[in-house]
Amino acid sequence: AQTVTQSQPEMSVQEAETVTLSCTYDTSESDYYLFWYKQPPSRQMILVIRQEAYKQQNATENRFSVNFQKAAKSFSLKISDSQLGDAAMYFCASSEGYGQNFVFGPGTRLSVLP
Amino acid sequence: EAGVAQSPRYKIIEKRQSVAFWCNPISGHATLYWYQQILGQGPKLLIQFQNNGVVDDSQLPKDRFSAERLKGVDSTLKIQPAKLEDSAVYLCASSRGTGTGRTEAFFGQGTRLTVV
């Protein structure tokens, strides 16, 4: 069974600074996907970034990038030039197998300080 | 394209009452998920459909929860009778779910259920 762990319940960052959110996972599959989702107070989960396990290159989406360490089963999210709108809950998730079940971590609450 | 639609947004019921939630996934998405998100926690899968068949309902409390996806499109999740511990946000999500590529799940805005 796949598991996802996020060890930082809360983080804060100064506006325009950089912050890194941590995530570790465990899976028995060799083919899987990893995701970071953002959940603002409106509750709607929004995909931030996705990483295919077979790709060695770290995914990047504008100010968001990941550090994917496959051997260590680590998948951290870096947010550069933080903006007030980045404040939200961030969930790390994994998906494995044909069934595509998405398993989520407990989340990290990010605050952005002006 | 239109997103995942859920209704209602909020629901307050007394314990032992019944409640139903509705979800309309993104058009063409074969896979539909219902997640339960208790305050301060990550979403937990309740049930996953592939078209109108159940793929995984191992974490669905079947003595009180039921779900169906008629015609492989819309889905309803029902709780009967509700308990205080069912207070949570119920999220519906959908994904393409077919082929070798695995895509992300798209989520609705959720229904916040309060059981008093």
PDB file of C-alpha atoms in Angstrom:
ATOM      1  CA  ALA A   1       0.000   0.000   0.000  1.00  0.00           C
ATOM      2  CA  GLN A   2       1.203   3.483  -0.770  1.00  0.00           C
ATOM      3  CA  THR A   3       1.737   6.064   1.964  1.00  0.00           C
ATOM      4  CA  VAL A   4       2.546   9.762   1.925  1.00  0.00           C
ATOM      5  CA  THR A   5       4.056  11.705   4.810  1.00  0.00           C
ATOM      6  CA  GLN A   6       4.400  15.443   5.287  1.00  0.00           C
ATOM      7  CA  SER A   7       6.385  16.294   8.404  1.00  0.00           C
ATOM      8  CA  GLN A   8       5.707  20.036   8.471  1.00  0.00           C
ATOM      9  CA  PRO A   9       2.174  20.839   9.701  1.00  0.00           C
ATOM     10  CA  GLU A  10       2.790  24.572   9.257  1.00  0.00           C
ATOM     11  CA  MET A  11       5.281  26.750   7.436  1.00  0.00           C
ATOM     12  CA  SER A  12       5.595  30.467   6.905  1.00  0.00           C
ATOM     13  CA  VAL A  13       7.510  32.538   4.397  1.00  0.00           C
ATOM     14  CA  GLN A  14       8.082  36.209   3.789  1.00  0.00           C
ATOM     15  CA  GLU A  15       6.586  37.602   0.622  1.00  0.00           C
ATOM     16  CA  ALA A  16       9.049  37.350  -2.312  1.00  0.00           C
ATOM     17  CA  GLU A  17      11.171  34.780  -0.479  1.00  0.00           C
ATOM     18  CA  THR A  18      11.582  31.065  -1.207  1.00  0.00           C
ATOM     19  CA  VAL A  19      10.129  28.203   0.792  1.00  0.00           C
ATOM     20  CA  THR A  20      10.463  24.428   0.545  1.00  0.00           C
ATOM     21  CA  LEU A  21       7.768  21.986   1.635  1.00  0.00           C
ATOM     22  CA  SER A  22       8.807  18.413   2.393  1.00  0.00           C
ATOM     23  CA  CYS A  23       7.167  15.140   1.427  1.00  0.00           C
ATOM     24  CA  THR A  24       8.203  11.511   1.652  1.00  0.00           C
ATOM     25  CA  TYR A  25       6.312   8.593   0.182  1.00  0.00           C
ATOM     26  CA  ASP A  26       6.394   4.847  -0.001  1.00  0.00           C
ATOM     27  CA  THR A  27       5.203   2.621  -2.803  1.00  0.00           C
ATOM     28  CA  SER A  28       5.826  -0.893  -4.037  1.00  0.00           C
ATOM     29  CA  GLU A  29       5.254   0.082  -7.656  1.00  0.00           C
ATOM     30  CA  SER A  30       7.975   1.032 -10.083  1.00  0.00           C
ATOM     31  CA  ASP A  31       5.630   3.199 -12.129  1.00  0.00           C
ATOM     32  CA  TYR A  32       3.869   5.955 -10.241  1.00  0.00           C
ATOM     33  CA  TYR A  33       3.081   9.660 -10.275  1.00  0.00           C
ATOM     34  CA  LEU A  34       3.587  12.274  -7.587  1.00  0.00           C
ATOM     35  CA  PHE A  35       1.619  15.492  -7.180  1.00  0.00           C
ATOM     36  CA  TRP A  36       1.412  18.648  -5.161  1.00  0.00           C
ATOM     37  CA  TYR A  37      -2.072  20.041  -4.699  1.00  0.00           C
ATOM     38  CA  LYS A  38      -3.003  23.418  -3.227  1.00  0.00           C
ATOM     39  CA  GLN A  39      -6.192  23.866  -1.220  1.00  0.00           C
ATOM     40  CA  PRO A  40      -7.146  27.489  -0.478  1.00  0.00           C
ATOM     41  CA  PRO A  41      -9.939  28.389   1.967  1.00  0.00           C
ATOM     42  CA  SER A  42     -12.438  27.924  -0.863  1.00  0.00           C
ATOM     43  CA  ARG A  43     -11.712  24.188  -0.420  1.00  0.00           C
ATOM     44  CA  GLN A  44     -11.163  23.393  -4.092  1.00  0.00           C
ATOM     45  CA  MET A  45      -8.035  21.332  -4.617  1.00  0.00           C
ATOM     46  CA  ILE A  46      -5.897  22.707  -7.415  1.00  0.00           C
ATOM     47  CA  LEU A  47      -3.022  20.858  -9.023  1.00  0.00           C
ATOM     48  CA  VAL A  48       0.254  22.712  -8.594  1.00  0.00           C
ATOM     49  CA  ILE A  49       2.742  20.335 -10.177  1.00  0.00           C
ATOM     50  CA  ARG A  50       3.113  16.711 -11.265  1.00  0.00           C
ATOM     51  CA  GLN A  51       6.124  14.396 -11.523  1.00  0.00           C
ATOM     52  CA  GLU A  52       6.317  11.107 -13.375  1.00  0.00           C
ATOM     53  CA  ALA A  53       8.500   8.631 -11.501  1.00  0.00           C
ATOM     54  CA  TYR A  54      10.253   7.437 -14.657  1.00  0.00           C
ATOM     55  CA  LYS A  55      11.480  10.951 -15.429  1.00  0.00           C
ATOM     56  CA  GLN A  56      14.767  11.961 -13.865  1.00  0.00           C
ATOM     57  CA  GLN A  57      14.314  15.628 -14.615  1.00  0.00           C
ATOM     58  CA  ASN A  58      12.578  17.593 -11.886  1.00  0.00           C
ATOM     59  CA  ALA A  59       9.269  19.148 -12.891  1.00  0.00           C
ATOM     60  CA  THR A  60       8.921  22.919 -12.993  1.00  0.00           C
ATOM     61  CA  GLU A  61       5.847  25.135 -13.360  1.00  0.00           C
ATOM     62  CA  ASN A  62       6.687  28.829 -13.285  1.00  0.00           C
ATOM     63  CA  ARG A  63       7.573  29.660  -9.656  1.00  0.00           C
ATOM     64  CA  PHE A  64       7.002  26.089  -8.503  1.00  0.00           C
ATOM     65  CA  SER A  65       9.572  23.319  -8.798  1.00  0.00           C
ATOM     66  CA  VAL A  66      10.175  19.957  -7.198  1.00  0.00           C
ATOM     67  CA  ASN A  67      13.200  18.081  -5.946  1.00  0.00           C
ATOM     68  CA  PHE A  68      12.473  14.447  -6.726  1.00  0.00           C
ATOM     69  CA  GLN A  69      14.855  12.039  -5.008  1.00  0.00           C
ATOM     70  CA  LYS A  70      13.652   8.618  -6.130  1.00  0.00           C
ATOM     71  CA  ALA A  71      16.056   6.502  -4.085  1.00  0.00           C
ATOM     72  CA  ALA A  72      15.232   8.439  -0.933  1.00  0.00           C
ATOM     73  CA  LYS A  73      11.515   8.504  -1.823  1.00  0.00           C
ATOM     74  CA  SER A  74      11.484  12.221  -1.271  1.00  0.00           C
ATOM     75  CA  PHE A  75       9.450  14.794  -3.206  1.00  0.00           C
ATOM     76  CA  SER A  76       9.797  18.367  -1.972  1.00  0.00           C
ATOM     77  CA  LEU A  77       8.122  21.462  -3.397  1.00  0.00           C
ATOM     78  CA  LYS A  78       9.972  24.739  -3.765  1.00  0.00           C
ATOM     79  CA  ILE A  79       8.027  27.952  -4.149  1.00  0.00           C
ATOM     80  CA  SER A  80      10.100  30.877  -5.366  1.00  0.00           C
ATOM     81  CA  ASP A  81       9.148  34.553  -5.120  1.00  0.00           C
ATOM     82  CA  SER A  82       6.286  33.707  -2.751  1.00  0.00           C
ATOM     83  CA  GLN A  83       3.099  35.679  -3.185  1.00  0.00           C
ATOM     84  CA  LEU A  84       0.225  36.349  -0.812  1.00  0.00           C
ATOM     85  CA  GLY A  85      -1.979  34.191  -3.006  1.00  0.00           C
ATOM     86  CA  ASP A  86       0.230  31.190  -2.326  1.00  0.00           C
ATOM     87  CA  ALA A  87      -1.110  30.969   1.225  1.00  0.00           C
ATOM     88  CA  ALA A  88      -3.048  27.700   1.460  1.00  0.00           C
ATOM     89  CA  MET A  89      -2.880  24.082   2.528  1.00  0.00           C
ATOM     90  CA  TYR A  90      -0.504  22.066   0.370  1.00  0.00           C
ATOM     91  CA  PHE A  91      -0.991  18.345  -0.050  1.00  0.00           C
ATOM     92  CA  CYS A  92       1.496  15.896  -1.452  1.00  0.00           C
ATOM     93  CA  ALA A  93      -0.117  12.924  -3.210  1.00  0.00           C
ATOM     94  CA  SER A  94       0.901   9.772  -5.034  1.00  0.00           C
ATOM     95  CA  SER A  95      -0.817   7.600  -7.599  1.00  0.00           C
ATOM     96  CA  GLU A  96       0.199   4.094  -8.514  1.00  0.00           C
ATOM     97  CA  GLY A  97      -1.159   1.165 -10.428  1.00  0.00           C
ATOM     98  CA  TYR A  98      -3.810   0.917 -13.079  1.00  0.00           C
ATOM     99  CA  GLY A  99      -6.512   1.866 -10.596  1.00  0.00           C
ATOM    100  CA  GLN A 100      -5.084   5.365 -10.226  1.00  0.00           C
ATOM    101  CA  ASN A 101      -5.974   5.696  -6.575  1.00  0.00           C
ATOM    102  CA  PHE A 102      -4.624   9.012  -5.248  1.00  0.00           C
ATOM    103  CA  VAL A 103      -3.247   8.885  -1.703  1.00  0.00           C
ATOM    104  CA  PHE A 104      -2.733  12.182   0.098  1.00  0.00           C
ATOM    105  CA  GLY A 105      -0.459  13.291   2.891  1.00  0.00           C
ATOM    106  CA  PRO A 106      -1.766  15.196   5.937  1.00  0.00           C
ATOM    107  CA  GLY A 107      -0.904  18.566   4.443  1.00  0.00           C
ATOM    108  CA  THR A 108       1.233  21.605   5.252  1.00  0.00           C
ATOM    109  CA  ARG A 109      -0.381  24.944   5.991  1.00  0.00           C
ATOM    110  CA  LEU A 110       1.628  27.703   4.328  1.00  0.00           C
ATOM    111  CA  SER A 111       1.359  31.295   5.502  1.00  0.00           C
ATOM    112  CA  VAL A 112       2.825  34.137   3.468  1.00  0.00           C
ATOM    113  CA  LEU A 113       3.796  37.182   5.477  1.00  0.00           C
ATOM    114  CA  PRO A 114       3.642  40.634   3.838  1.00  0.00           C
TER     115      PRO A 114
ATOM    116  CA  GLU B   1     -14.151  22.896 -20.046  1.00  0.00           C
ATOM    117  CA  ALA B   2     -16.545  22.849 -17.120  1.00  0.00           C
ATOM    118  CA  GLY B   3     -15.112  21.585 -13.850  1.00  0.00           C
ATOM    119  CA  VAL B   4     -16.395  19.024 -11.393  1.00  0.00           C
ATOM    120  CA  ALA B   5     -19.730  20.152  -9.987  1.00  0.00           C
ATOM    121  CA  GLN B   6     -20.901  19.254  -6.506  1.00  0.00           C
ATOM    122  CA  SER B   7     -23.996  20.086  -4.512  1.00  0.00           C
ATOM    123  CA  PRO B   8     -24.899  21.158  -1.984  1.00  0.00           C
ATOM    124  CA  ARG B   9     -21.988  23.294  -0.749  1.00  0.00           C
ATOM    125  CA  TYR B  10     -23.079  23.056   2.867  1.00  0.00           C
ATOM    126  CA  LYS B  11     -25.344  20.748   4.817  1.00  0.00           C
ATOM    127  CA  ILE B  12     -26.238  20.615   8.496  1.00  0.00           C
ATOM    128  CA  ILE B  13     -28.162  17.619   9.801  1.00  0.00           C
ATOM    129  CA  GLU B  14     -28.879  15.975  13.101  1.00  0.00           C
ATOM    130  CA  LYS B  15     -27.316  12.654  13.976  1.00  0.00           C
ATOM    131  CA  ARG B  16     -29.240   9.621  12.768  1.00  0.00           C
ATOM    132  CA  GLN B  17     -30.652  11.608   9.837  1.00  0.00           C
ATOM    133  CA  SER B  18     -29.786  10.797   6.251  1.00  0.00           C
ATOM    134  CA  VAL B  19     -28.058  12.984   3.677  1.00  0.00           C
ATOM    135  CA  ALA B  20     -27.094  12.736   0.018  1.00  0.00           C
ATOM    136  CA  PHE B  21     -24.432  14.485  -2.017  1.00  0.00           C
ATOM    137  CA  TRP B  22     -24.356  14.826  -5.776  1.00  0.00           C
ATOM    138  CA  CYS B  23     -21.401  15.035  -8.150  1.00  0.00           C
ATOM    139  CA  ASN B  24     -21.156  15.683 -11.880  1.00  0.00           C
ATOM    140  CA  PRO B  25     -17.637  14.963 -13.178  1.00  0.00           C
ATOM    141  CA  ILE B  26     -15.846  16.554 -16.090  1.00  0.00           C
ATOM    142  CA  SER B  27     -17.311  15.346 -19.353  1.00  0.00           C
ATOM    143  CA  GLY B  28     -15.544  12.267 -20.675  1.00  0.00           C
ATOM    144  CA  HIS B  29     -13.778  11.420 -17.419  1.00  0.00           C
ATOM    145  CA  ALA B  30     -14.122   7.711 -16.790  1.00  0.00           C
ATOM    146  CA  THR B  31     -12.889   7.665 -13.207  1.00  0.00           C
ATOM    147  CA  LEU B  32     -14.777   9.280 -10.337  1.00  0.00           C
ATOM    148  CA  TYR B  33     -13.670   9.469  -6.718  1.00  0.00           C
ATOM    149  CA  TRP B  34     -15.333  10.389  -3.442  1.00  0.00           C
ATOM    150  CA  TYR B  35     -12.999  11.543  -0.703  1.00  0.00           C
ATOM    151  CA  GLN B  36     -13.711  12.386   2.922  1.00  0.00           C
ATOM    152  CA  GLN B  37     -11.624  15.200   4.386  1.00  0.00           C
ATOM    153  CA  ILE B  38     -11.835  15.656   8.122  1.00  0.00           C
ATOM    154  CA  LEU B  39     -10.754  19.079   9.379  1.00  0.00           C
ATOM    155  CA  GLY B  40      -6.982  19.337   9.536  1.00  0.00           C
ATOM    156  CA  GLN B  41      -6.354  16.112   7.615  1.00  0.00           C
ATOM    157  CA  GLY B  42      -5.693  15.076   4.057  1.00  0.00           C
ATOM    158  CA  PRO B  43      -8.446  13.613   1.897  1.00  0.00           C
ATOM    159  CA  LYS B  44      -9.181   9.921   2.404  1.00  0.00           C
ATOM    160  CA  LEU B  45     -10.619   7.840  -0.423  1.00  0.00           C
ATOM    161  CA  LEU B  46     -14.087   6.467   0.220  1.00  0.00           C
ATOM    162  CA  ILE B  47     -14.899   4.988  -3.160  1.00  0.00           C
ATOM    163  CA  GLN B  48     -13.565   4.975  -6.705  1.00  0.00           C
ATOM    164  CA  PHE B  49     -15.610   4.266  -9.828  1.00  0.00           C
ATOM    165  CA  GLN B  50     -14.362   3.378 -13.286  1.00  0.00           C
ATOM    166  CA  ASN B  51     -17.304   4.230 -15.547  1.00  0.00           C
ATOM    167  CA  ASN B  52     -20.208   2.741 -13.557  1.00  0.00           C
ATOM    168  CA  GLY B  53     -18.219  -0.029 -11.871  1.00  0.00           C
ATOM    169  CA  VAL B  54     -16.638   0.128  -8.414  1.00  0.00           C
ATOM    170  CA  VAL B  55     -12.836  -0.132  -8.430  1.00  0.00           C
ATOM    171  CA  ASP B  56     -12.152   0.414  -4.724  1.00  0.00           C
ATOM    172  CA  ASP B  57     -14.560   0.815  -1.828  1.00  0.00           C
ATOM    173  CA  SER B  58     -12.383  -0.757   0.836  1.00  0.00           C
ATOM    174  CA  GLN B  59     -12.553   2.316   3.090  1.00  0.00           C
ATOM    175  CA  LEU B  60     -16.265   2.978   2.665  1.00  0.00           C
ATOM    176  CA  PRO B  61     -18.234   2.307   5.889  1.00  0.00           C
ATOM    177  CA  LYS B  62     -20.787   0.176   4.126  1.00  0.00           C
ATOM    178  CA  ASP B  63     -23.124  -0.100   7.074  1.00  0.00           C
ATOM    179  CA  ARG B  64     -24.014   3.565   6.663  1.00  0.00           C
ATOM    180  CA  PHE B  65     -22.472   4.882   3.445  1.00  0.00           C
ATOM    181  CA  SER B  66     -23.538   4.028  -0.076  1.00  0.00           C
ATOM    182  CA  ALA B  67     -22.649   5.410  -3.454  1.00  0.00           C
ATOM    183  CA  GLU B  68     -23.736   4.876  -7.002  1.00  0.00           C
ATOM    184  CA  ARG B  69     -22.782   6.110 -10.418  1.00  0.00           C
ATOM    185  CA  LEU B  70     -25.603   5.457 -12.777  1.00  0.00           C
ATOM    186  CA  LYS B  71     -24.813   5.434 -16.497  1.00  0.00           C
ATOM    187  CA  GLY B  72     -21.171   6.130 -15.699  1.00  0.00           C
ATOM    188  CA  VAL B  73     -21.627   9.884 -15.342  1.00  0.00           C
ATOM    189  CA  ASP B  74     -23.185  11.545 -12.273  1.00  0.00           C
ATOM    190  CA  SER B  75     -22.723  10.056  -8.842  1.00  0.00           C
ATOM    191  CA  THR B  76     -24.464  10.286  -5.487  1.00  0.00           C
ATOM    192  CA  LEU B  77     -23.023   9.533  -2.070  1.00  0.00           C
ATOM    193  CA  LYS B  78     -25.461   8.806   0.749  1.00  0.00           C
ATOM    194  CA  ILE B  79     -25.054   8.555   4.491  1.00  0.00           C
ATOM    195  CA  GLN B  80     -27.776   6.870   6.519  1.00  0.00           C
ATOM    196  CA  PRO B  81     -27.841   7.213   9.477  1.00  0.00           C
ATOM    197  CA  ALA B  82     -25.292   9.966  10.050  1.00  0.00           C
ATOM    198  CA  LYS B  83     -22.993  10.036  13.062  1.00  0.00           C
ATOM    199  CA  LEU B  84     -21.195  12.978  14.646  1.00  0.00           C
ATOM    200  CA  GLU B  85     -17.862  11.681  13.319  1.00  0.00           C
ATOM    201  CA  ASP B  86     -19.153  11.998   9.748  1.00  0.00           C
ATOM    202  CA  SER B  87     -18.735  15.772  10.000  1.00  0.00           C
ATOM    203  CA  ALA B  88     -16.246  16.527   7.239  1.00  0.00           C
ATOM    204  CA  VAL B  89     -15.842  17.900   3.739  1.00  0.00           C
ATOM    205  CA  TYR B  90     -16.828  15.438   1.049  1.00  0.00           C
ATOM    206  CA  LEU B  91     -14.829  15.943  -2.116  1.00  0.00           C
ATOM    207  CA  CYS B  92     -15.656  14.548  -5.509  1.00  0.00           C
ATOM    208  CA  ALA B  93     -12.938  14.256  -8.126  1.00  0.00           C
ATOM    209  CA  SER B  94     -12.618  12.868 -11.619  1.00  0.00           C
ATOM    210  CA  SER B  95      -9.838  11.870 -13.968  1.00  0.00           C
ATOM    211  CA  ARG B  96      -9.545  10.526 -17.488  1.00  0.00           C
ATOM    212  CA  GLY B  97      -8.690   7.154 -16.025  1.00  0.00           C
ATOM    213  CA  THR B  98      -7.971   5.280 -19.223  1.00  0.00           C
ATOM    214  CA  GLY B  99      -4.930   4.495 -21.280  1.00  0.00           C
ATOM    215  CA  THR B 100      -1.369   4.163 -20.169  1.00  0.00           C
ATOM    216  CA  GLY B 101      -0.988   7.784 -19.169  1.00  0.00           C
ATOM    217  CA  ARG B 102      -1.989   8.664 -15.654  1.00  0.00           C
ATOM    218  CA  THR B 103      -3.381  12.130 -15.277  1.00  0.00           C
ATOM    219  CA  GLU B 104      -4.186  14.243 -12.306  1.00  0.00           C
ATOM    220  CA  ALA B 105      -7.492  14.264 -10.495  1.00  0.00           C
ATOM    221  CA  PHE B 106      -9.704  17.321 -10.875  1.00  0.00           C
ATOM    222  CA  PHE B 107     -11.673  18.245  -7.788  1.00  0.00           C
ATOM    223  CA  GLY B 108     -14.983  19.893  -7.077  1.00  0.00           C
ATOM    224  CA  GLN B 109     -15.451  22.470  -4.347  1.00  0.00           C
ATOM    225  CA  GLY B 110     -16.720  19.909  -1.898  1.00  0.00           C
ATOM    226  CA  THR B 111     -19.679  19.663   0.440  1.00  0.00           C
ATOM    227  CA  ARG B 112     -19.135  20.619   4.051  1.00  0.00           C
ATOM    228  CA  LEU B 113     -21.270  18.356   6.234  1.00  0.00           C
ATOM    229  CA  THR B 114     -21.926  19.195   9.855  1.00  0.00           C
ATOM    230  CA  VAL B 115     -23.671  16.590  11.997  1.00  0.00           C
ATOM    231  CA  VAL B 116     -25.088  17.946  15.257  1.00  0.00           C
TER     232      VAL B 116
END
